C-alpha cells in the first residue's frame, strides 16, 4: 500500500510516496469499521442470543454454539422449550466440569448429631461453623472455669470431675504454710510450683486436697529475701494506714532508729519497706511489740483465721475487781454476741493485770475491763508467741533473728 505525504512549501509542493505498510490487526484482516452507536435504533431492545446444540455421533459430548446474529431464528415457545432441555442446559461451574445431577441428594443429617460437640462419622467431610443454639456456650459444654493456656494446667483441671468443690492451688499452699496466697499467685505465674510433677502456670487452678506440691528453689530464694521487723511502737502511732492525722508506725522504720544491739548485721535497704505490713495491731493509746513483715507465712501464722498464737499484755487499770470479775475475764465474757475464747488473766501487781490472749478483736482488752468495772490507763504488749519485746527501746526496731520463731 502506498502512503501519500504532502509537504507544503511556499515555492514548490511535491508528493512523496512511502512504501511503509499501515498497521493492521494481528489477524491479518482488514480493519472493520463499526457502526456509529448513536445511529442505533434504541426504541427496541437488542435481540437476545439463541443457543443451539450439536450432538456428535457417539452422543457423549455436547457442543453448544452461538448462532450468528443475521441468521438468528425468531424466538418462539417451542424454541424456548427446546433451549431448556436436558441436552442443552447450561453447565455449572464445578471443578469437574460435569453437569449437575438432579438425582444426587445429600444424606439427611440427624437432629441429635451435633457436629459441634460430637465426632463426625466421616472425617473427610468438612465441618462447617453452625449458628449457636438457644442456651449459649453452657449448653454446648463450655466451661468458663477451665484454664485457657498451659498444658499442665489443663491436664490437672481435666483430671478432676467436680472442680468447683476442690480448693484453689494458692489457697491450699497457704493452708499448708508454704507461703501466703499473694506469694502463691506470684510463684504460680513464674512457674515455680509443681503439682504431681506438672508445672502449674494458671491462676485459679483447682486441685485435689491431697496432691503433692513441690516448690522451686527460686521461690525459696525469693522468700528468704523477705524481712520481718520487730518495732517497739510508742503511744500516738497507728498500726496500719494513717488516720485522723496520726502517722503509721512504719515511718519509724529507717536506719537511724535501728537498735544498736541488733545482732543480725543485716544492712538496711529501702526495698525492705515494699510490702511491709503489720501482722496484728495495737491501738493508738497502746505501746509494745508490733510485728511488720513481708513474709506471708508469718502474717498468716499470727493473724490467720485459725491462728492460736499467744499474745501477752501488761495492763494498768483503775477500779475495784471482785473475785467473780476475775473469773469472768478468764472464761465468761462475750463481745458483739460472740463468746470469747478462754483467756489467762491474773494480777501482776496491785494495779496491773497480766493478759494472755489467743485472739485479737478490736479494743478487746479495754472492752473486757469495762464489762467488769475496770478502766484501762495503760496497755503494753510484751510477747507474741515465743518472741519477746525484751530490752528493745521505745521507737526503735530490729530484725527478727533466724533462730527466732513465733
CSV table of N, CA and C in Angstrom, one decimal, residues 147-271:
chain,number,residue,atom,x,y,z
A,147,UNK,N,-8.9,-23.7,82.5
A,147,UNK,CA,-7.8,-22.8,82.1
A,147,UNK,C,-7.6,-22.7,80.6
A,148,UNK,N,-7.2,-21.5,80.2
A,148,UNK,CA,-7.2,-21.3,78.7
A,148,UNK,C,-5.8,-21.5,78.2
A,149,UNK,N,-4.8,-21.7,79.0
A,149,UNK,CA,-3.4,-22.0,78.5
A,149,UNK,C,-2.7,-22.8,79.5
A,150,UNK,N,-1.6,-23.4,79.0
A,150,UNK,CA,-0.8,-24.3,79.9
A,150,UNK,C,-1.3,-25.7,79.8
A,151,UNK,N,-0.5,-26.6,79.2
A,151,UNK,CA,-0.9,-28.0,79.1
A,151,UNK,C,-1.0,-28.7,80.4
A,152,UNK,N,-0.1,-28.3,81.3
A,152,UNK,CA,-0.2,-29.0,82.6
A,152,UNK,C,-1.4,-28.5,83.4
A,153,UNK,N,-1.8,-27.3,83.3
A,153,UNK,CA,-3.0,-26.8,84.0
A,153,UNK,C,-4.2,-27.4,83.5
A,154,UNK,N,-4.3,-27.6,82.1
A,154,UNK,CA,-5.4,-28.3,81.5
A,154,UNK,C,-5.5,-29.7,82.0
A,155,UNK,N,-4.4,-30.4,82.0
A,155,UNK,CA,-4.4,-31.8,82.5
A,155,UNK,C,-4.8,-31.9,83.9
A,156,UNK,N,-4.3,-31.0,84.8
A,156,UNK,CA,-4.7,-31.1,86.2
A,156,UNK,C,-6.2,-30.7,86.3
A,157,UNK,N,-6.7,-29.9,85.5
A,157,UNK,CA,-8.1,-29.5,85.5
A,157,UNK,C,-9.0,-30.6,85.1
A,158,UNK,N,-8.6,-31.3,84.0
A,158,UNK,CA,-9.5,-32.4,83.4
A,158,UNK,C,-9.4,-33.6,84.3
A,159,UNK,N,-8.4,-33.8,85.1
A,159,UNK,CA,-8.2,-35.0,85.9
A,159,UNK,C,-9.3,-35.1,87.0
A,160,UNK,N,-9.9,-34.0,87.3
A,160,UNK,CA,-10.9,-34.0,88.4
A,160,UNK,C,-12.3,-33.8,87.8
A,161,UNK,N,-13.3,-34.5,88.3
A,161,UNK,CA,-14.7,-34.4,87.8
A,161,UNK,C,-15.4,-33.2,88.2
A,162,UNK,N,-15.5,-32.9,89.5
A,162,UNK,CA,-16.2,-31.8,90.0
A,162,UNK,C,-15.2,-30.8,90.6
A,163,UNK,N,-14.7,-29.8,89.7
A,163,UNK,CA,-13.7,-28.9,90.1
A,163,UNK,C,-14.2,-27.8,91.0
A,164,UNK,N,-15.5,-27.5,91.0
A,164,UNK,CA,-16.0,-26.4,91.8
A,164,UNK,C,-15.9,-26.8,93.3
A,165,UNK,N,-15.8,-28.0,93.7
A,165,UNK,CA,-15.8,-28.4,95.1
A,165,UNK,C,-14.3,-28.5,95.6
A,166,UNK,N,-13.3,-28.4,94.7
A,166,UNK,CA,-11.9,-28.5,95.1
A,166,UNK,C,-11.3,-27.2,95.4
A,167,UNK,N,-10.4,-27.1,96.3
A,167,UNK,CA,-9.7,-25.9,96.7
A,167,UNK,C,-8.8,-25.4,95.6
A,168,UNK,N,-8.6,-24.0,95.5
A,168,UNK,CA,-7.7,-23.5,94.6
A,168,UNK,C,-6.2,-23.8,95.1
A,169,UNK,N,-5.3,-23.8,94.1
A,169,UNK,CA,-4.0,-24.2,94.5
A,169,UNK,C,-3.3,-23.2,95.4
A,170,UNK,N,-3.6,-21.9,95.2
A,170,UNK,CA,-3.0,-20.9,96.1
A,170,UNK,C,-3.5,-21.0,97.5
A,171,UNK,N,-4.8,-21.3,97.7
A,171,UNK,CA,-5.3,-21.4,99.0
A,171,UNK,C,-4.8,-22.7,99.7
A,172,UNK,N,-4.6,-23.8,98.9
A,172,UNK,CA,-4.0,-25.0,99.5
A,172,UNK,C,-2.6,-24.7,100.0
A,173,UNK,N,-1.8,-24.0,99.2
A,173,UNK,CA,-0.5,-23.7,99.5
A,173,UNK,C,-0.4,-22.9,100.8
A,174,UNK,N,-1.3,-21.9,101.0
A,174,UNK,CA,-1.3,-21.1,102.2
A,174,UNK,C,-1.8,-21.9,103.4
A,175,UNK,N,-2.7,-22.8,103.2
A,175,UNK,CA,-3.1,-23.7,104.3
A,175,UNK,C,-2.0,-24.6,104.8
A,176,UNK,N,-1.2,-25.0,103.9
A,176,UNK,CA,-0.1,-25.9,104.3
A,176,UNK,C,1.1,-25.1,104.8
A,177,UNK,N,1.0,-23.8,104.9
A,177,UNK,CA,2.0,-22.9,105.4
A,177,UNK,C,3.2,-22.7,104.5
A,178,UNK,N,3.1,-23.0,103.2
A,178,UNK,CA,4.2,-22.8,102.3
A,178,UNK,C,4.4,-21.3,102.0
A,179,UNK,N,3.4,-20.5,102.0
A,179,UNK,CA,3.5,-19.1,101.7
A,179,UNK,C,2.1,-18.5,101.9
A,180,UNK,N,2.0,-17.2,101.6
A,180,UNK,CA,0.7,-16.5,101.6
A,180,UNK,C,0.1,-16.7,100.3
A,181,UNK,N,-1.2,-16.4,100.2
A,181,UNK,CA,-1.9,-16.5,98.9
A,181,UNK,C,-1.4,-15.6,97.9
A,182,UNK,N,-1.0,-14.4,98.3
A,182,UNK,CA,-0.4,-13.5,97.3
A,182,UNK,C,0.9,-14.0,96.8
A,183,UNK,N,1.8,-14.5,97.7
A,183,UNK,CA,3.0,-15.1,97.2
A,183,UNK,C,2.7,-16.3,96.3
A,184,UNK,N,1.7,-17.1,96.7
A,184,UNK,CA,1.4,-18.3,95.8
A,184,UNK,C,1.0,-17.9,94.4
A,185,UNK,N,0.3,-16.8,94.3
A,185,UNK,CA,-0.1,-16.3,92.9
A,185,UNK,C,1.2,-15.9,92.2
A,186,UNK,N,2.1,-15.2,92.8
A,186,UNK,CA,3.3,-14.8,92.1
A,186,UNK,C,4.1,-16.1,91.7
A,187,UNK,N,4.2,-17.0,92.6
A,187,UNK,CA,5.0,-18.2,92.3
A,187,UNK,C,4.4,-19.0,91.1
A,188,UNK,N,3.1,-19.1,91.1
A,188,UNK,CA,2.4,-19.8,90.0
A,188,UNK,C,2.6,-19.2,88.7
A,189,UNK,N,2.5,-17.8,88.7
A,189,UNK,CA,2.8,-17.1,87.4
A,189,UNK,C,4.2,-17.3,86.9
A,190,UNK,N,5.1,-17.4,87.8
A,190,UNK,CA,6.5,-17.5,87.5
A,190,UNK,C,6.9,-19.0,87.2
A,191,UNK,N,6.0,-19.9,87.3
A,191,UNK,CA,6.3,-21.3,87.0
A,191,UNK,C,7.1,-22.0,88.1
A,192,UNK,N,7.0,-21.6,89.3
A,192,UNK,CA,7.8,-22.2,90.4
A,192,UNK,C,7.1,-23.2,91.2
A,193,UNK,N,5.9,-23.6,90.8
A,193,UNK,CA,5.1,-24.6,91.5
A,193,UNK,C,4.8,-25.8,90.7
A,194,UNK,N,5.1,-27.0,91.2
A,194,UNK,CA,4.7,-28.3,90.6
A,194,UNK,C,3.7,-29.0,91.4
A,195,UNK,N,2.7,-29.5,90.7
A,195,UNK,CA,1.6,-30.3,91.3
A,195,UNK,C,1.7,-31.7,90.6
A,196,UNK,N,2.0,-32.7,91.5
A,196,UNK,CA,2.1,-34.1,91.0
A,196,UNK,C,3.1,-34.2,89.8
A,197,UNK,N,4.2,-33.4,89.8
A,197,UNK,CA,5.2,-33.5,88.8
A,197,UNK,C,4.9,-32.6,87.6
A,198,UNK,N,3.8,-31.9,87.6
A,198,UNK,CA,3.5,-31.0,86.4
A,198,UNK,C,3.5,-29.5,86.9
A,199,UNK,N,4.1,-28.7,86.1
A,199,UNK,CA,4.2,-27.3,86.4
A,199,UNK,C,2.9,-26.6,86.2
A,200,UNK,N,2.4,-25.9,87.1
A,200,UNK,CA,1.1,-25.2,87.0
A,200,UNK,C,1.4,-23.7,86.8
A,201,UNK,N,0.9,-23.1,85.8
A,201,UNK,CA,1.2,-21.7,85.5
A,201,UNK,C,-0.1,-20.9,85.4
A,202,UNK,N,-1.3,-21.5,85.7
A,202,UNK,CA,-2.6,-20.8,85.5
A,202,UNK,C,-3.1,-20.4,86.9
A,203,UNK,N,-3.4,-19.2,87.1
A,203,UNK,CA,-4.0,-18.7,88.3
A,203,UNK,C,-5.4,-19.3,88.5
A,204,UNK,N,-5.8,-19.6,89.7
A,204,UNK,CA,-7.2,-20.1,89.9
A,204,UNK,C,-7.3,-21.6,89.6
A,205,UNK,N,-6.2,-22.3,89.4
A,205,UNK,CA,-6.3,-23.7,89.1
A,205,UNK,C,-6.8,-24.5,90.4
A,206,UNK,N,-7.7,-25.4,90.3
A,206,UNK,CA,-8.2,-26.1,91.4
A,206,UNK,C,-7.6,-27.5,91.4
A,207,UNK,N,-7.2,-28.0,92.5
A,207,UNK,CA,-6.5,-29.3,92.6
A,207,UNK,C,-7.1,-30.1,93.8
A,208,UNK,N,-6.8,-31.3,93.8
A,208,UNK,CA,-7.3,-32.2,94.9
A,208,UNK,C,-6.6,-31.8,96.2
A,209,UNK,N,-7.2,-32.0,97.4
A,209,UNK,CA,-6.5,-31.6,98.6
A,209,UNK,C,-5.3,-32.4,99.0
A,210,UNK,N,-5.2,-33.6,98.4
A,210,UNK,CA,-4.0,-34.5,98.7
A,210,UNK,C,-2.9,-34.5,97.7
A,211,UNK,N,-2.9,-33.5,96.8
A,211,UNK,CA,-1.9,-33.5,95.8
A,211,UNK,C,-0.5,-33.2,96.4
A,212,UNK,N,0.5,-33.6,95.6
A,212,UNK,CA,1.9,-33.3,96.0
A,212,UNK,C,2.3,-32.0,95.4
A,213,UNK,N,2.8,-31.1,96.3
A,213,UNK,CA,3.2,-29.7,95.8
A,213,UNK,C,4.7,-29.6,96.1
A,214,UNK,N,5.4,-29.2,95.0
A,214,UNK,CA,6.8,-29.0,95.1
A,214,UNK,C,7.1,-27.6,94.7
A,215,UNK,N,7.9,-26.9,95.5
A,215,UNK,CA,8.2,-25.5,95.3
A,215,UNK,C,9.7,-25.4,94.8
A,216,UNK,N,9.9,-24.6,93.7
A,216,UNK,CA,11.2,-24.4,93.1
A,216,UNK,C,12.1,-23.7,94.1
A,217,UNK,N,13.4,-23.9,93.9
A,217,UNK,CA,14.4,-23.3,94.7
A,217,UNK,C,14.4,-21.8,94.5
A,218,UNK,N,14.0,-21.3,93.3
A,218,UNK,CA,13.9,-19.9,93.0
A,218,UNK,C,12.9,-19.2,94.0
A,219,UNK,N,11.8,-19.9,94.2
A,219,UNK,CA,10.8,-19.3,95.1
A,219,UNK,C,11.3,-19.3,96.5
A,220,UNK,N,12.0,-20.3,96.9
A,220,UNK,CA,12.6,-20.2,98.3
A,220,UNK,C,13.6,-19.1,98.5
A,221,UNK,N,14.4,-18.9,97.4
A,221,UNK,CA,15.4,-17.8,97.5
A,221,UNK,C,14.6,-16.5,97.6
A,222,UNK,N,13.6,-16.3,96.8
A,222,UNK,CA,12.8,-15.1,96.8
A,222,UNK,C,12.2,-14.9,98.2
A,223,UNK,N,11.7,-16.0,98.8
A,223,UNK,CA,11.1,-15.9,100.1
A,223,UNK,C,12.1,-15.6,101.2
A,224,UNK,N,13.3,-16.1,101.0
A,224,UNK,CA,14.3,-15.8,102.0
A,224,UNK,C,14.7,-14.3,102.0
A,225,UNK,N,14.5,-13.6,101.0
A,225,UNK,CA,14.8,-12.2,100.9
A,225,UNK,C,13.8,-11.3,101.7
A,226,UNK,N,12.7,-11.9,102.1
A,226,UNK,CA,11.7,-11.1,102.8
A,226,UNK,C,12.2,-10.9,104.3
A,227,UNK,N,11.8,-9.8,104.8
A,227,UNK,CA,12.3,-9.5,106.2
A,227,UNK,C,11.1,-9.3,107.1
A,228,UNK,N,11.3,-9.6,108.4
A,228,UNK,CA,10.4,-9.3,109.4
A,228,UNK,C,11.0,-8.4,110.5
A,229,UNK,N,10.3,-7.4,110.8
A,229,UNK,CA,10.9,-6.3,111.7
A,229,UNK,C,10.0,-6.3,113.0
A,230,UNK,N,10.7,-6.2,114.1
A,230,UNK,CA,10.1,-6.0,115.4
A,230,UNK,C,10.3,-4.6,115.9
A,231,UNK,N,9.2,-3.9,116.1
A,231,UNK,CA,9.2,-2.5,116.5
A,231,UNK,C,8.5,-2.3,117.8
A,232,UNK,N,9.2,-1.5,118.6
A,232,UNK,CA,8.5,-1.1,119.9
A,232,UNK,C,7.7,0.2,119.6
A,233,UNK,N,6.4,0.0,119.4
A,233,UNK,CA,5.6,1.1,119.0
A,233,UNK,C,5.3,2.0,120.2
A,234,UNK,N,5.5,3.3,120.0
A,234,UNK,CA,5.2,4.3,121.1
A,234,UNK,C,3.7,4.7,121.0
A,235,UNK,N,3.2,5.3,122.0
A,235,UNK,CA,1.8,5.8,122.0
A,235,UNK,C,1.8,7.0,121.0
A,236,UNK,N,0.6,7.1,120.3
A,236,UNK,CA,0.4,8.2,119.3
A,236,UNK,C,0.6,7.8,117.9
A,237,UNK,N,1.0,6.5,117.6
A,237,UNK,CA,1.2,6.0,116.3
A,237,UNK,C,0.1,4.9,116.0
A,238,UNK,N,-0.4,4.9,114.8
A,238,UNK,CA,-1.4,3.8,114.5
A,238,UNK,C,-0.6,2.7,113.8
A,239,UNK,N,-1.2,1.5,113.9
A,239,UNK,CA,-0.5,0.3,113.4
A,239,UNK,C,-0.5,0.2,111.9
A,240,UNK,N,-1.6,0.6,111.2
A,240,UNK,CA,-1.7,0.5,109.8
A,240,UNK,C,-1.6,1.8,109.1
A,241,UNK,N,-2.7,2.1,108.3
A,241,UNK,CA,-2.7,3.3,107.5
A,241,UNK,C,-2.9,4.5,108.4
A,242,UNK,N,-2.4,5.6,107.9
A,242,UNK,CA,-2.6,6.9,108.7
A,242,UNK,C,-4.1,7.2,108.8
A,243,UNK,N,-4.5,7.7,110.0
A,243,UNK,CA,-5.9,8.1,110.2
A,243,UNK,C,-6.0,9.2,111.2
A,244,UNK,N,-6.9,10.1,111.0
A,244,UNK,CA,-7.2,11.2,111.9
A,244,UNK,C,-5.9,12.0,112.2
A,245,UNK,N,-5.1,12.1,111.2
A,245,UNK,CA,-3.9,12.9,111.4
A,245,UNK,C,-2.7,12.2,112.1
A,246,UNK,N,-2.9,11.0,112.5
A,246,UNK,CA,-1.8,10.2,113.2
A,246,UNK,C,-1.0,9.4,112.2
A,247,UNK,N,0.3,9.4,112.4
A,247,UNK,CA,1.2,8.7,111.4
A,247,UNK,C,1.2,7.2,111.7
A,248,UNK,N,1.5,6.4,110.6
A,248,UNK,CA,1.6,5.0,110.8
A,248,UNK,C,2.9,4.7,111.4
A,249,UNK,N,3.0,3.5,112.1
A,249,UNK,CA,4.2,3.1,112.8
A,249,UNK,C,5.3,2.8,111.8
A,250,UNK,N,5.1,2.6,110.6
A,250,UNK,CA,6.1,2.2,109.6
A,250,UNK,C,7.1,3.4,109.3
A,251,UNK,N,6.6,4.6,109.6
A,251,UNK,CA,7.5,5.7,109.4
A,251,UNK,C,8.7,5.7,110.4
A,252,UNK,N,8.7,4.9,111.4
A,252,UNK,CA,9.8,4.8,112.3
A,252,UNK,C,10.8,3.8,111.9
A,253,UNK,N,10.5,3.1,110.8
A,253,UNK,CA,11.5,2.1,110.3
A,253,UNK,C,12.4,2.8,109.3
A,254,UNK,N,13.6,3.2,109.8
A,254,UNK,CA,14.6,3.8,109.0
A,254,UNK,C,16.0,3.6,109.7
A,255,UNK,N,17.1,3.7,109.0
A,255,UNK,CA,18.4,3.3,109.6
A,255,UNK,C,18.7,4.0,110.9
A,256,UNK,N,18.2,5.2,111.1
A,256,UNK,CA,18.6,6.0,112.3
A,256,UNK,C,17.9,5.4,113.6
A,257,UNK,N,16.8,4.7,113.4
A,257,UNK,CA,16.0,4.1,114.5
A,257,UNK,C,16.3,2.6,114.7
A,258,UNK,N,17.3,2.1,114.0
A,258,UNK,CA,17.6,0.7,114.2
A,258,UNK,C,18.3,0.5,115.5
A,259,UNK,N,18.0,-0.5,116.3
A,259,UNK,CA,18.6,-0.8,117.6
A,259,UNK,C,20.1,-1.1,117.4
A,260,UNK,N,20.9,-0.5,118.3
A,260,UNK,CA,22.3,-0.7,118.2
A,260,UNK,C,22.7,-2.1,118.5
A,261,UNK,N,22.0,-2.8,119.3
A,261,UNK,CA,22.3,-4.1,119.8
A,261,UNK,C,21.7,-5.2,118.9
A,262,UNK,N,21.2,-4.8,117.7
A,262,UNK,CA,20.7,-5.8,116.7
A,262,UNK,C,21.9,-6.7,116.3
A,263,UNK,N,21.7,-8.0,116.5
A,263,UNK,CA,22.8,-8.9,116.2
A,263,UNK,C,22.7,-9.5,114.8
A,264,UNK,N,21.7,-9.2,114.0
A,264,UNK,CA,21.6,-9.8,112.7
A,264,UNK,C,22.6,-9.3,111.7
A,265,UNK,N,23.2,-8.1,111.9
A,265,UNK,CA,24.2,-7.5,111.0
A,265,UNK,C,23.6,-7.4,109.5
A,266,UNK,N,22.4,-7.2,109.4
A,266,UNK,CA,21.8,-7.0,108.1
A,266,UNK,C,21.7,-5.6,107.7
A,267,UNK,N,22.2,-5.2,106.5
A,267,UNK,CA,22.2,-3.8,106.1
A,267,UNK,C,20.8,-3.4,105.6
A,268,UNK,N,20.4,-2.3,106.0
A,268,UNK,CA,19.1,-1.8,105.7
A,268,UNK,C,19.0,-1.4,104.2
A,269,UNK,N,17.9,-1.8,103.6
A,269,UNK,CA,17.6,-1.4,102.2
A,269,UNK,C,16.2,-0.8,102.1
A,270,UNK,N,16.1,0.1,101.2
A,270,UNK,CA,14.8,0.8,101.1
A,270,UNK,C,13.8,-0.2,100.5
A,271,UNK,N,14.2,-1.3,99.8
A,271,UNK,CA,13.3,-2.3,99.3
A,271,UNK,C,12.6,-3.1,100.3
